[in-house]
Short mmCIF file of C-alpha atoms and ligand atoms in Angstrom, two decimals:
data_model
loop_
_atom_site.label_atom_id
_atom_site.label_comp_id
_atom_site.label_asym_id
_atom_site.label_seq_id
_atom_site.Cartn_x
_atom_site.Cartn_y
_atom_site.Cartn_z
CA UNK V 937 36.97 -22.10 51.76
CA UNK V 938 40.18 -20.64 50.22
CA UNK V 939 43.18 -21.20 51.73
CA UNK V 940 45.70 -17.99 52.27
CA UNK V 941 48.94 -19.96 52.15
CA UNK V 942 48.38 -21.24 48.33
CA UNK V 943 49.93 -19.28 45.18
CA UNK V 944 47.33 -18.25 42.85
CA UNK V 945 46.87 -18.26 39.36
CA UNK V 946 45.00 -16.22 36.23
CA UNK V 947 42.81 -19.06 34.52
CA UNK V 948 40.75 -17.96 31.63
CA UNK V 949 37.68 -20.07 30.72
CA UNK V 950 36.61 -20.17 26.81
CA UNK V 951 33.13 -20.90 25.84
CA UNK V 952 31.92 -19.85 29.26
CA UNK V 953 28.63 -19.05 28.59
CA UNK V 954 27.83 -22.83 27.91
CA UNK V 955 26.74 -26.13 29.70
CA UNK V 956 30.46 -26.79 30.83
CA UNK V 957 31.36 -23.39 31.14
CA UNK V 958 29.45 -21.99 33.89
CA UNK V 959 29.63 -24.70 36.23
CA UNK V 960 32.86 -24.84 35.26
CA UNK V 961 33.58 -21.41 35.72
CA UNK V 962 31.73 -21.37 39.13
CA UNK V 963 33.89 -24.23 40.28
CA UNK V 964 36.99 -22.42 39.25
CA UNK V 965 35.64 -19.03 41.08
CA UNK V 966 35.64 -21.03 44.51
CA UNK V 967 39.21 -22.26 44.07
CA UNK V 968 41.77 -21.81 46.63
CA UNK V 969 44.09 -21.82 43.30
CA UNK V 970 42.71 -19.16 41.31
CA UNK V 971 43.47 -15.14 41.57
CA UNK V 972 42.02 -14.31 38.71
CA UNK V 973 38.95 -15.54 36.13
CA UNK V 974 38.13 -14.20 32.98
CA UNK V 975 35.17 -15.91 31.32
CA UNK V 976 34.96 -15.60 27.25
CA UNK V 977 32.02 -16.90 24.82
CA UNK V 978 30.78 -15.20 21.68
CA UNK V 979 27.07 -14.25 23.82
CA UNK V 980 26.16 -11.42 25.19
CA UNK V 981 24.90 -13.33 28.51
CA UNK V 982 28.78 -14.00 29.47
CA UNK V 983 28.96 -10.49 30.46
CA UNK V 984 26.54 -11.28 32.96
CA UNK V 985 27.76 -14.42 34.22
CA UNK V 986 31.09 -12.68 35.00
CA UNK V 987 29.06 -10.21 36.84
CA UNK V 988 27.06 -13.07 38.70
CA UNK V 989 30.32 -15.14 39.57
CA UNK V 990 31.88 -11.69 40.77
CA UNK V 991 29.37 -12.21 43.92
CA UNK V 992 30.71 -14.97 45.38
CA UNK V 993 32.37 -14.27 48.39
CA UNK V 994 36.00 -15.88 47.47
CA UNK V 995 39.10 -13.58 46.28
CA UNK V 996 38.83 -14.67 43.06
CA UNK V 997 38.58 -11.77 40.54
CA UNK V 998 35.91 -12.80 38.34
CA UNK V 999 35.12 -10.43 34.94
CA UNK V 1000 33.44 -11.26 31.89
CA UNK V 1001 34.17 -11.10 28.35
CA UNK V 1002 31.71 -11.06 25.30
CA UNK V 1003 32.93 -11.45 21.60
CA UNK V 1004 30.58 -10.91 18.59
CA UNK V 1005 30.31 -13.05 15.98
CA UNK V 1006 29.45 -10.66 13.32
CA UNK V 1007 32.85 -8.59 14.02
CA UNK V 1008 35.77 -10.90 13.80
CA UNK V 1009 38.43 -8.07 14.43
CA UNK V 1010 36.50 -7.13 17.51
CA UNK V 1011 35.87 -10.17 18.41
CA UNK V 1012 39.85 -11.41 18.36
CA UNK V 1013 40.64 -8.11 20.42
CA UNK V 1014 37.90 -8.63 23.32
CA UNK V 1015 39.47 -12.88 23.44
CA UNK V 1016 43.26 -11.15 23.75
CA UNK V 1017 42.01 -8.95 26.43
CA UNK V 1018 40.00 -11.65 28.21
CA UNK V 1019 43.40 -13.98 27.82
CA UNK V 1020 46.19 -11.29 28.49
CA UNK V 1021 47.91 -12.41 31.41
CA UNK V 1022 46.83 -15.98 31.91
CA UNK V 1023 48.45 -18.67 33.26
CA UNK V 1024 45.85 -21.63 32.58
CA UNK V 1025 43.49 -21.50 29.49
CA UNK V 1026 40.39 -24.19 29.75
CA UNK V 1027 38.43 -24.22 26.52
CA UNK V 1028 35.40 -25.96 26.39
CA UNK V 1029 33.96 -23.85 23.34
CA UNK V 1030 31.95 -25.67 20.52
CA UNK V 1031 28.97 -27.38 19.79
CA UNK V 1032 27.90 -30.33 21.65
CA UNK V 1033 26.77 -33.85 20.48
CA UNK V 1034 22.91 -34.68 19.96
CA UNK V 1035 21.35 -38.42 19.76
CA UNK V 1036 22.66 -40.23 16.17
CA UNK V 1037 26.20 -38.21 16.35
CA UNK V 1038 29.99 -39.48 16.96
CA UNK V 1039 32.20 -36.69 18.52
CA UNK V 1040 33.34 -36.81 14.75
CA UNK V 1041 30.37 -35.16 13.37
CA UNK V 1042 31.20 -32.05 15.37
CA UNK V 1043 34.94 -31.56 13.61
CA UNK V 1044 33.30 -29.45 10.86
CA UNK V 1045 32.17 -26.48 13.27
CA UNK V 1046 34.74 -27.31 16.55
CA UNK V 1047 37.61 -27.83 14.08
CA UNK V 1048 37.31 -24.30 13.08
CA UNK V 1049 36.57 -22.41 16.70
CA UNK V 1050 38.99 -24.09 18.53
CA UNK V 1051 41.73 -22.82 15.83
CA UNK V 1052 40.71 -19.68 16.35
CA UNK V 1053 41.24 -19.42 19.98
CA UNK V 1054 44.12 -21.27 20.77
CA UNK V 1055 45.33 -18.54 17.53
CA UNK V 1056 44.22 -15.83 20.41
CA UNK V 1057 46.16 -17.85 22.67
CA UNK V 1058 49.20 -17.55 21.13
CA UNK V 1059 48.84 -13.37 20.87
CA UNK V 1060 47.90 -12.93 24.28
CA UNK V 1061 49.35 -15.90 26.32
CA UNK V 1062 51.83 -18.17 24.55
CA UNK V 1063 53.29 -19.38 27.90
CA UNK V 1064 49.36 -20.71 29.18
CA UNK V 1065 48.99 -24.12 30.10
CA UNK V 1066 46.09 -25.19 27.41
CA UNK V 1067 43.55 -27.37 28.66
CA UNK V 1068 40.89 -28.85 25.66
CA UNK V 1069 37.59 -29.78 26.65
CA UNK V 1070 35.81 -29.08 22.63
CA UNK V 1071 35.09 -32.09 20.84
CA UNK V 1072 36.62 -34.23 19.18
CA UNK V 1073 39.33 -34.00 21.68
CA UNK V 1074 41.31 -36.56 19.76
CA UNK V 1075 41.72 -33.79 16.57
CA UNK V 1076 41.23 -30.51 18.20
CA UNK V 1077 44.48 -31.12 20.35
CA UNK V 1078 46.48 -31.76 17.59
CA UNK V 1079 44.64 -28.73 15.56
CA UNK V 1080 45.72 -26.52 18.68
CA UNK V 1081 49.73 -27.88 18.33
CA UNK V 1082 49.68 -26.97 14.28
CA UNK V 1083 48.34 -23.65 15.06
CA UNK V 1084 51.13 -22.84 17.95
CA UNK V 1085 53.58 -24.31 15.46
CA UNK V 1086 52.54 -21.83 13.32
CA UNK V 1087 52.63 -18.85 15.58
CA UNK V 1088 55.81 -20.19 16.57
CA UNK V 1089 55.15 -20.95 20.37
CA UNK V 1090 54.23 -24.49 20.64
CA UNK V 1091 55.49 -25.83 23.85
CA UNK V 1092 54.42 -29.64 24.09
CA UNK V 1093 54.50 -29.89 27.50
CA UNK V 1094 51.93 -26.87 27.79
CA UNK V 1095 49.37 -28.62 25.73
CA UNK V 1096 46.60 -30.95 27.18
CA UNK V 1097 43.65 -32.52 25.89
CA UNK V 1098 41.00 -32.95 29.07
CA UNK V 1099 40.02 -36.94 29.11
CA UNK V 1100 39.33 -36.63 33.00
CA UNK V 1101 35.74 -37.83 32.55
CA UNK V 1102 36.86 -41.30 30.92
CA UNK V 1103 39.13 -41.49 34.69
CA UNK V 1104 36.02 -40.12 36.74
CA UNK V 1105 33.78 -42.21 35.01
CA UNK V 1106 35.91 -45.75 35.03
CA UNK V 1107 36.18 -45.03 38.94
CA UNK V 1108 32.23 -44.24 39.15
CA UNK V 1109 31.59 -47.69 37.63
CA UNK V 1110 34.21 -49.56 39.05
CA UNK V 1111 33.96 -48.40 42.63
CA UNK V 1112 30.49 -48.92 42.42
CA UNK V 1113 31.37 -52.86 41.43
CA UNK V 1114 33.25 -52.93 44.54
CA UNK V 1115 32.02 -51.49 46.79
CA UNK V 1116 34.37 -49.08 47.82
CA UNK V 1117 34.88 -44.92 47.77
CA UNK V 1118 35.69 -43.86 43.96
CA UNK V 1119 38.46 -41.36 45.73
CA UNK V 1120 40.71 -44.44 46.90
CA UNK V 1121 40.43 -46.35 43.40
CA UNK V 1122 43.24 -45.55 41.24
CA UNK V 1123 42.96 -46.48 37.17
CA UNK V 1124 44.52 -45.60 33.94
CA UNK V 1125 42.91 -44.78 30.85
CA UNK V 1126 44.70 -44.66 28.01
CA UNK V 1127 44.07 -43.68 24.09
CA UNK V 1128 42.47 -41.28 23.28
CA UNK V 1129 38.73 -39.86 24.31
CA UNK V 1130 36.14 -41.52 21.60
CA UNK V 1131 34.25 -44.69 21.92
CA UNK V 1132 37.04 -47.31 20.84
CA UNK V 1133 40.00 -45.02 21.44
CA UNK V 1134 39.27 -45.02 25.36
CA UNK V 1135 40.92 -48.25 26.82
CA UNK V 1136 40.88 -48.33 30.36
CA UNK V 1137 43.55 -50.60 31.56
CA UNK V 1138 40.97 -52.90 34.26
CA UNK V 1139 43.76 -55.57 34.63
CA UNK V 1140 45.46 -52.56 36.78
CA UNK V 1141 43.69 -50.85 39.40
CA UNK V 1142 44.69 -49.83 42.14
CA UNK V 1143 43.15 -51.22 44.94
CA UNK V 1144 43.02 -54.47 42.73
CA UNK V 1145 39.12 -55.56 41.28
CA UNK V 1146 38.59 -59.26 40.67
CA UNK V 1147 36.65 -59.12 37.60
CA UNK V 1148 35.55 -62.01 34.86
CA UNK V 1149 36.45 -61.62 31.55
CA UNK V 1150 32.54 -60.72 30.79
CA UNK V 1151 32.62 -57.89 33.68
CA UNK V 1152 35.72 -56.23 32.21
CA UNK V 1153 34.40 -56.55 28.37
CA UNK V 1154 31.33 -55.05 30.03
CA UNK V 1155 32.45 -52.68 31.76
CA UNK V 1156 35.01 -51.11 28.83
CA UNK V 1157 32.23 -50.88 26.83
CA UNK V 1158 29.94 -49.05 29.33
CA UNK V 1159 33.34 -46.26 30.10
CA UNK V 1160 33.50 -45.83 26.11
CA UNK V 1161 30.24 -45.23 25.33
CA UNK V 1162 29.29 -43.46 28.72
CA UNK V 1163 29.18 -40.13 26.55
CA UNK V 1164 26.33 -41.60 24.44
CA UNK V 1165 24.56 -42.34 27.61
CA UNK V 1166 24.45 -38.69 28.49
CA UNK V 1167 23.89 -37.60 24.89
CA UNK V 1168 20.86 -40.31 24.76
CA UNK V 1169 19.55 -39.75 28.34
CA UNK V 1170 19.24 -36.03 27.69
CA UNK V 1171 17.49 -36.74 24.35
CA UNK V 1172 18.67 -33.76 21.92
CA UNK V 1173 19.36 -31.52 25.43
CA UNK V 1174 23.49 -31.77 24.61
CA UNK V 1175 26.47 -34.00 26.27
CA UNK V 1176 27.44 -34.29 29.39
CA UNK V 1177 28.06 -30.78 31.31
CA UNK V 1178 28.10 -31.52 35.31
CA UNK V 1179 30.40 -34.38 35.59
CA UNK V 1180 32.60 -32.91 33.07
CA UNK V 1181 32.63 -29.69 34.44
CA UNK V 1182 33.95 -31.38 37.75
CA UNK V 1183 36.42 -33.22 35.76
CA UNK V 1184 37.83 -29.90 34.18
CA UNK V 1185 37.52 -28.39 37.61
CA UNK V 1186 39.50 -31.68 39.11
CA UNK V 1187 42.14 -31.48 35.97
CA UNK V 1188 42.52 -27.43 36.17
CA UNK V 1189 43.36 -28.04 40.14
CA UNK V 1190 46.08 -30.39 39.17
CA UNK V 1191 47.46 -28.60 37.01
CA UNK V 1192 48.09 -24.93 39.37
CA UNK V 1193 48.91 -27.47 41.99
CA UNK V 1194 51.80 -28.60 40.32
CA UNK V 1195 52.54 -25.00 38.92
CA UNK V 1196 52.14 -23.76 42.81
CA UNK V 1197 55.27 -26.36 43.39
CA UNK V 1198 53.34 -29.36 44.84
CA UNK V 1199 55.48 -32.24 43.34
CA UNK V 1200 53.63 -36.09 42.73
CA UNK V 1201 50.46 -34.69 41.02
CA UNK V 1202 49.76 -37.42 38.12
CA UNK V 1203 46.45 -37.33 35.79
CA UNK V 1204 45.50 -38.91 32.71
CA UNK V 1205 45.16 -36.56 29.71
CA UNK V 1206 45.81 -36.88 25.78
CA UNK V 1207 48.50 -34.97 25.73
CA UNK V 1208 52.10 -34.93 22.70
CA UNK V 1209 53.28 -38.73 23.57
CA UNK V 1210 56.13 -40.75 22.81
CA UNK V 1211 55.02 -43.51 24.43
CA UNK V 1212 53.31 -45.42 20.82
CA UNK V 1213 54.43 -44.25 17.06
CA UNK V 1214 51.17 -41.97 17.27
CA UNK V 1215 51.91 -38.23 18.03
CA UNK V 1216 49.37 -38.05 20.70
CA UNK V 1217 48.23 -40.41 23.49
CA UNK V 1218 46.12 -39.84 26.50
CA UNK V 1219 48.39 -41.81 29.53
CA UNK V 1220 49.06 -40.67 32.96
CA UNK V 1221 51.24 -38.07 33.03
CA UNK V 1222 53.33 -36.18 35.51
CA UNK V 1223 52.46 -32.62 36.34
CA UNK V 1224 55.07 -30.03 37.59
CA UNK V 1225 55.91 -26.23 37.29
CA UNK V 1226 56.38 -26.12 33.60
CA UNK V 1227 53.63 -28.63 32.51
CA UNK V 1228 53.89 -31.94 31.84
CA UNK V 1229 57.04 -33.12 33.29
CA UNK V 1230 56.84 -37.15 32.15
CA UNK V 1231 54.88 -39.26 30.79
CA UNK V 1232 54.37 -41.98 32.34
CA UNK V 1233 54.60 -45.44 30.65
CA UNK V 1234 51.93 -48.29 30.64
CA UNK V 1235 53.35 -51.69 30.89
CA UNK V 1236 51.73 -55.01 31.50
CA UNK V 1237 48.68 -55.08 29.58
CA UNK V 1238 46.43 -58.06 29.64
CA UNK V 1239 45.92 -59.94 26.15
CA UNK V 1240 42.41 -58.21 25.88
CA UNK V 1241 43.66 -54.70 26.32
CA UNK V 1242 46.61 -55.32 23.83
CA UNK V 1243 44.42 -56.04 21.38
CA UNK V 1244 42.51 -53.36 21.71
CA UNK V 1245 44.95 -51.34 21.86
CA UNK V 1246 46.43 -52.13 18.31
CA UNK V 1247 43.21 -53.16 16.51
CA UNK V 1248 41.04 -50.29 17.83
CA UNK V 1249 42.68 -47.59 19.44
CA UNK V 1250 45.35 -47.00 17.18
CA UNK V 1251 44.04 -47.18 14.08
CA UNK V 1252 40.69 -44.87 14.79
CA UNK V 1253 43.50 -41.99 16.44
CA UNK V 1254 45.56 -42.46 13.74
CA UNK V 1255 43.08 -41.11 11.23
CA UNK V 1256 41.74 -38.20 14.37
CA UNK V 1257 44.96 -36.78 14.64
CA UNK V 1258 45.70 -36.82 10.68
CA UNK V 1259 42.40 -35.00 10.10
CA UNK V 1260 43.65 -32.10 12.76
CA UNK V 1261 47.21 -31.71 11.64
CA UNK V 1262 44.96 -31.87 7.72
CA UNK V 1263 43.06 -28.87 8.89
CA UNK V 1264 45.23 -26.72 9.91
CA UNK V 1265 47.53 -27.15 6.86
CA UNK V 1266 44.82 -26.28 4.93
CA UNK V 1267 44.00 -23.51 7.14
P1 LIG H 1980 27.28 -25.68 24.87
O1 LIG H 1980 26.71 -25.49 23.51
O2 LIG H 1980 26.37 -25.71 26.02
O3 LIG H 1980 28.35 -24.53 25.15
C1 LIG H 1980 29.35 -24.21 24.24
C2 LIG H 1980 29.64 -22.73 24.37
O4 LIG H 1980 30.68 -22.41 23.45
C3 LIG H 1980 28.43 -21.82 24.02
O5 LIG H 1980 28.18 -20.93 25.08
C4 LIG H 1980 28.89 -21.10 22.78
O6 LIG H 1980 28.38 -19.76 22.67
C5 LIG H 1980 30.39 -21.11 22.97
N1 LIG H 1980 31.14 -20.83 21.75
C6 LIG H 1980 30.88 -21.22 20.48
N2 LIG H 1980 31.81 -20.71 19.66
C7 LIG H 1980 32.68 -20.01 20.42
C8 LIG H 1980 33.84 -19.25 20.16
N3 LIG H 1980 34.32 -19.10 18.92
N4 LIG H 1980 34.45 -18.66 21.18
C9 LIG H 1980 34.00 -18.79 22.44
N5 LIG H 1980 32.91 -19.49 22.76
C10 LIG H 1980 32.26 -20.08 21.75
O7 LIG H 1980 28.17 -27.01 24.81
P2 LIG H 1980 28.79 -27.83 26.05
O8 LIG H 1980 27.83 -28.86 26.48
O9 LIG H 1980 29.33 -26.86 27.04
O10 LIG H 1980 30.00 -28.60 25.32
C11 LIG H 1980 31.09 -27.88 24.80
C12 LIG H 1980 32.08 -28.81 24.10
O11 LIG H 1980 32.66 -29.72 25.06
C13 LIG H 1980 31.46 -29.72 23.04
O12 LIG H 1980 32.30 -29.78 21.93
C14 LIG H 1980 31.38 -31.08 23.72
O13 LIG H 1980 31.37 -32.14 22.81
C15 LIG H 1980 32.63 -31.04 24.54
N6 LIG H 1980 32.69 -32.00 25.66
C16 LIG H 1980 33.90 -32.59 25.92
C17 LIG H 1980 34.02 -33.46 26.97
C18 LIG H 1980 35.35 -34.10 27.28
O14 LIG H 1980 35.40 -35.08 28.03
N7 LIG H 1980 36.46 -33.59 26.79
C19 LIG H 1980 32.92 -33.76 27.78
C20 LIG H 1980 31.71 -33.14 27.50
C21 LIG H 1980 31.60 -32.26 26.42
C1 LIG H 1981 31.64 -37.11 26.91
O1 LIG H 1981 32.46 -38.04 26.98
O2 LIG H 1981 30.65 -37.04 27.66
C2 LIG H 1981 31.90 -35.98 25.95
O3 LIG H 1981 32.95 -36.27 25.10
C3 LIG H 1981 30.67 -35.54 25.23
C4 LIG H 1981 30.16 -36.52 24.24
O4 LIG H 1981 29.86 -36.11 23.11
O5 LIG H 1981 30.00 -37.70 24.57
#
């Protein structure tokens, strides 16, 4: 499975106990890319799934890390020695959705834990690439920039917010529409990763998909609210786990493949932006050695997706991002 010739990398997975995290984290343990895993929640039980991932017959190094909520100082220790030495941080810590709930509704408790670990981040690892999976992706990442501001080690181009699943999900549907292999379809998604702020750009695929006017206003609707499908199919069971821990898997692998060297490796995430007046904008971007390398411009957006774009998307991320950059100010 692994392959001897690639450079390897210490990733450290952040809420590994959870839905994403261990199939996450069991992903990451096969992974020609990784040297080293260290898996951190605040349960006991993540002691034992670094124990169980340990037995898998890659090199990865695979160890375990438990903090306790009832000792913060402890706590804050055991995350620095879990993240000491890592090269890639993924953090898909924090409570999911349930049926009834935007990815809003889960800023009061998210807000709050993903603060405090990208503050760990900072002690142990400032130089980590930081990869956000915790919800509401569009406010955590910008929580996560305030707080490295503050610790004095934000690097822009080290900070990503993970909206693979919008990109694995538009290919999903649109393959499926015509008829062809998800792996050779190509599409952007830009915006941000919540209902109206995820605009995938239809009028440009690659392959290009004839579609009506109804198909595409169909279709955009059915990538936004995807998440709600999950949420409603598994009826008060949580959000979507599999497919997005084989997005995080997909978005991790970029991301050591361009640190490793390898050189063309694009992927959509919501990541610091220049390309609108908002401070953060998911859009492809290029990967390389030291993190995002460019971002890559849209151009050429139909009538339908321009209007979306400044009627919906930017004026819901407008008030996301405020509310992080709010929090942390008021930290
Ligand atoms: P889950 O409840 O199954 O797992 C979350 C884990 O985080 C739990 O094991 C919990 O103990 C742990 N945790 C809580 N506080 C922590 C802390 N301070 N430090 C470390 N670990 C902590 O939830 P899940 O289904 O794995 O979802 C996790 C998050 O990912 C949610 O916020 C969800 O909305 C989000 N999500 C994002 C995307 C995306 O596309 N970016 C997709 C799906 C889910
Ligand atoms: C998703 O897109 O599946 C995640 O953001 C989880 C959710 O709450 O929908």
């Amino acid at each position: 499975m692994g392959n001897k010739e690639t450079k390897r990398f210490n990733v450290a997975v952040l809420g590994a106990a959870g839905g994403i995290g261990q199939p996450l984290s069991l992903l990451l343990a096969t992974s020609p890319y990784v040297q080293r895993l260290h898996v951190y929640d605040v349960v006991p039980v993540v002691n034992g799934v670094g124990v169980d991932l340990s037995h898998i017959n890659t090199p990865v190094q695979c160890k375990g890390f438990a903090g306790d909520l009832k000792d913060a100082e402890a706590s804050a220790k055991t995350l620095r020695e879990a993240l000491a030495g890592s090269d890639v941080v993924v953090i898909p810590a924090g409570v999911p959705r349930k049926p009834g709930m935007t990815r809003a509704d889960l800023f009061n408790v998210n807000a709050g834990i993903v603060a405090g670990l990208v503050e760990g981040i900072a002690d142990a690892c400032p130089k980590a690439m930081v990869c956000i999976i915790s919800n509401p992706v569009n406010a955590t990442v910008p929580i996560a920039a305030e707080v490295l501001k503050k610790k004095g080690c934000y690097d822009p181009k080290r900070l990503f917010g993970v909206s693979t699943l919008d990109v694995v999900r538009a290919r999903k549907f649109i393959a499926e529409k015509a008829q062809i292999d998800p792996e050779d379809l190509d599409i952007t998604v830009i915006g941000g990763h919540s209902g109206v702020t995820i605009l995938p750009l239809l009028s440009q695929t690659s392959p290009k998909v004839e579609l009506s006017d109804e198909e595409i206003e169909a279709l955009t609707s059915r990538i936004q609210n995807a998440g709600t499908e999950v949420v409603e199919a598994k009826a008060g069971g949580g959000s979507a786990t599999l497919s997005m821990a084989y997005a995080g898997y997909r978005f991790a692998t970029s991301v050591m493949a361009a640190l490793s060297g390898k050189s063309g490796i694009v992927e959509c995430a919501y990541v610091p932006s220049d390309l609108t007046d908002l401070s953060f904008f998911a859009s492809k971007v290029e990967l390389g050695p030291e993190g995002a390398k460019s971002i890559v411009p849209f151009k050429d957006l139909s009538k339908f997706e321009t209007e979306k774009l400044e009627n919906e998307v930017k004026v819901e991320l407008a008030k996301n991002i405020k509310q992080g950059v709010e929090f942390v100010a008021n930290l």
